[in-house]
Amino acid sequence: MTEWSPTSWKAKPAAQEVVYPCEAEVDRVVAEISKLPPLVTSWEVGDLRSQLAEAARGERFLLQGGDCAESFDNCDSATIANKLKILLQMSLVLVQGAEKRVVRVGRFAGQYAKPRSADFETRAGETLPTYRGDLINRQEFTVEARTPDPQLMLRGYERAALTLNFIRALVSRGFVDPHRLEYWNLQWVKDSPMAEEYRHIARTIGESLAFMENLLGVHPGELRWIDFFTSHEGLHLPYEQAQTRQVPRQQGWFNLSGHFPWIGMRTADPDGAHIEYFRGIRNPIAVKIGPATTPQILKRLIETLDPESEPGRLTLIHRFGAGAIADGLPPLIEAARATGAPVLWCCDPMHGNTRTTETGLKTRRFDEILSEVDQAFDLHAANGSRLGGVHIELTGEAVTECVGGARRVSEADLSLAYKSQLDPRLNYEQALETAMFIAGKMKLVGRASHKR
Ligand code: PEP
Ligand code: CO
């Protein structure tokens, strides 16, 4: 293989490439971001890697979730705090229900670039570049707004820093202290069909904590309970390259724009620019795979991205759709096993289950989402493998974007609070219900494997 450098990707074909009006301006922005401090540290990246290695061995479960795309406008206190809350509450449900430690990873602080199926969009006879996320261009349908603007990379870096700064402050000062579970905004619980189940879980967590503290003789708040890690799709390579650093006393290069970047399905060509970039960074990384991934392609991806078979290095996020996973997944499990790499398997039950309603809204059915997760657990168990995580698009708000769930959101209800500009997300209640479902399933799978 040829020599790697943070810019060696430029010699390869890049899918989803952004064409800027002025390349010199791109270079100036990339140089400016390269001088700014990193958003995360290599020690944190190393911690996450160990936790993911544990997940691959079945000692933890990965919960990765957040918006399809963050927007610069929604970089506000309530949106960030609510996303943190729902992820934390889901993780507590998993810890309590499945009796397994959880790795918490947000799709946040950098999830600003989106792959698109078309390069151009036509409205009333006018054709303009598609909107590719706030990191690249703006939504408004005008030539100025849709022309890619390199300055937005700088704005994105700053927004990511602001988001992460707030998350770190909340996490370090007790906002996410499980003791305070009962004080969190549980407004929604009042009239939720799942209220009783959730209260029961909250009570049990409180009791277990009190028990542990008595046993260990520590006071509330003395233990550092919660780690949160960040992730985003490493789509826009100039931005990723700008934050690719060497660190004193450590070997190799790190992408310090987030802990856990992933390769999207549309950019996972083994010969493409994205794989070239990702093979050279030392972070734990993930790659999305699906119906278009053949066993041969998967083998090449694993051999290129994890040639040393390092624990925690590579996560495979499969996203087939509820109707396709049963046929699609087993050959890929076999192909991965043949490489000997200790990969972590994670199920994204969102992206293979997107459909469009008659009125043209993108939605997902809650029953199909749960069905894909349910099948994923069983298919891994039946094929001598293990599902070690889930990857979910969700929000902490009470939106109506996915149909179904305990409150039975119908297609007619979708327009009540449909806020996503891109993919439909689970709302607060649906996300929590998903966590309860997964916890229940993990208990069953765990019992079955004990009996074997
Ligand atoms: C996404 O995660 O928002 C996405 C575009 O997923 P995929 O690459 O799996 O289609
Ligand atoms: Co999405």
Tab-separated table of N, CA and C and ligand atoms in Angstrom, residues 68 107 114 351 393 423, ligand 2:
chain	number	residue	atom	x	y	z
A	68	CYS	N	-30.129	13.223	12.692
A	68	CYS	CA	-29.586	12.888	11.374
A	68	CYS	C	-28.551	13.953	11.025
A	107	ARG	N	-24.411	11.389	18.357
A	107	ARG	CA	-24.213	11.912	16.997
A	107	ARG	C	-24.307	13.419	17.179
A	114	LYS	N	-23.968	16.215	5.089
A	114	LYS	CA	-24.854	15.114	4.698
A	114	LYS	C	-24.579	14.635	3.281
A	351	HIS	N	-31.905	3.657	8.790
A	351	HIS	CA	-31.682	4.079	7.395
A	351	HIS	C	-32.158	3.101	6.339
A	393	GLU	N	-31.307	7.386	15.134
A	393	GLU	CA	-31.579	8.811	14.941
A	393	GLU	C	-32.731	9.213	15.843
A	423	ASP	N	-33.645	13.306	7.759
A	423	ASP	CA	-34.316	12.047	8.080
A	423	ASP	C	-35.228	12.166	9.301
B	2	CO	CO	-29.874	10.003	8.548
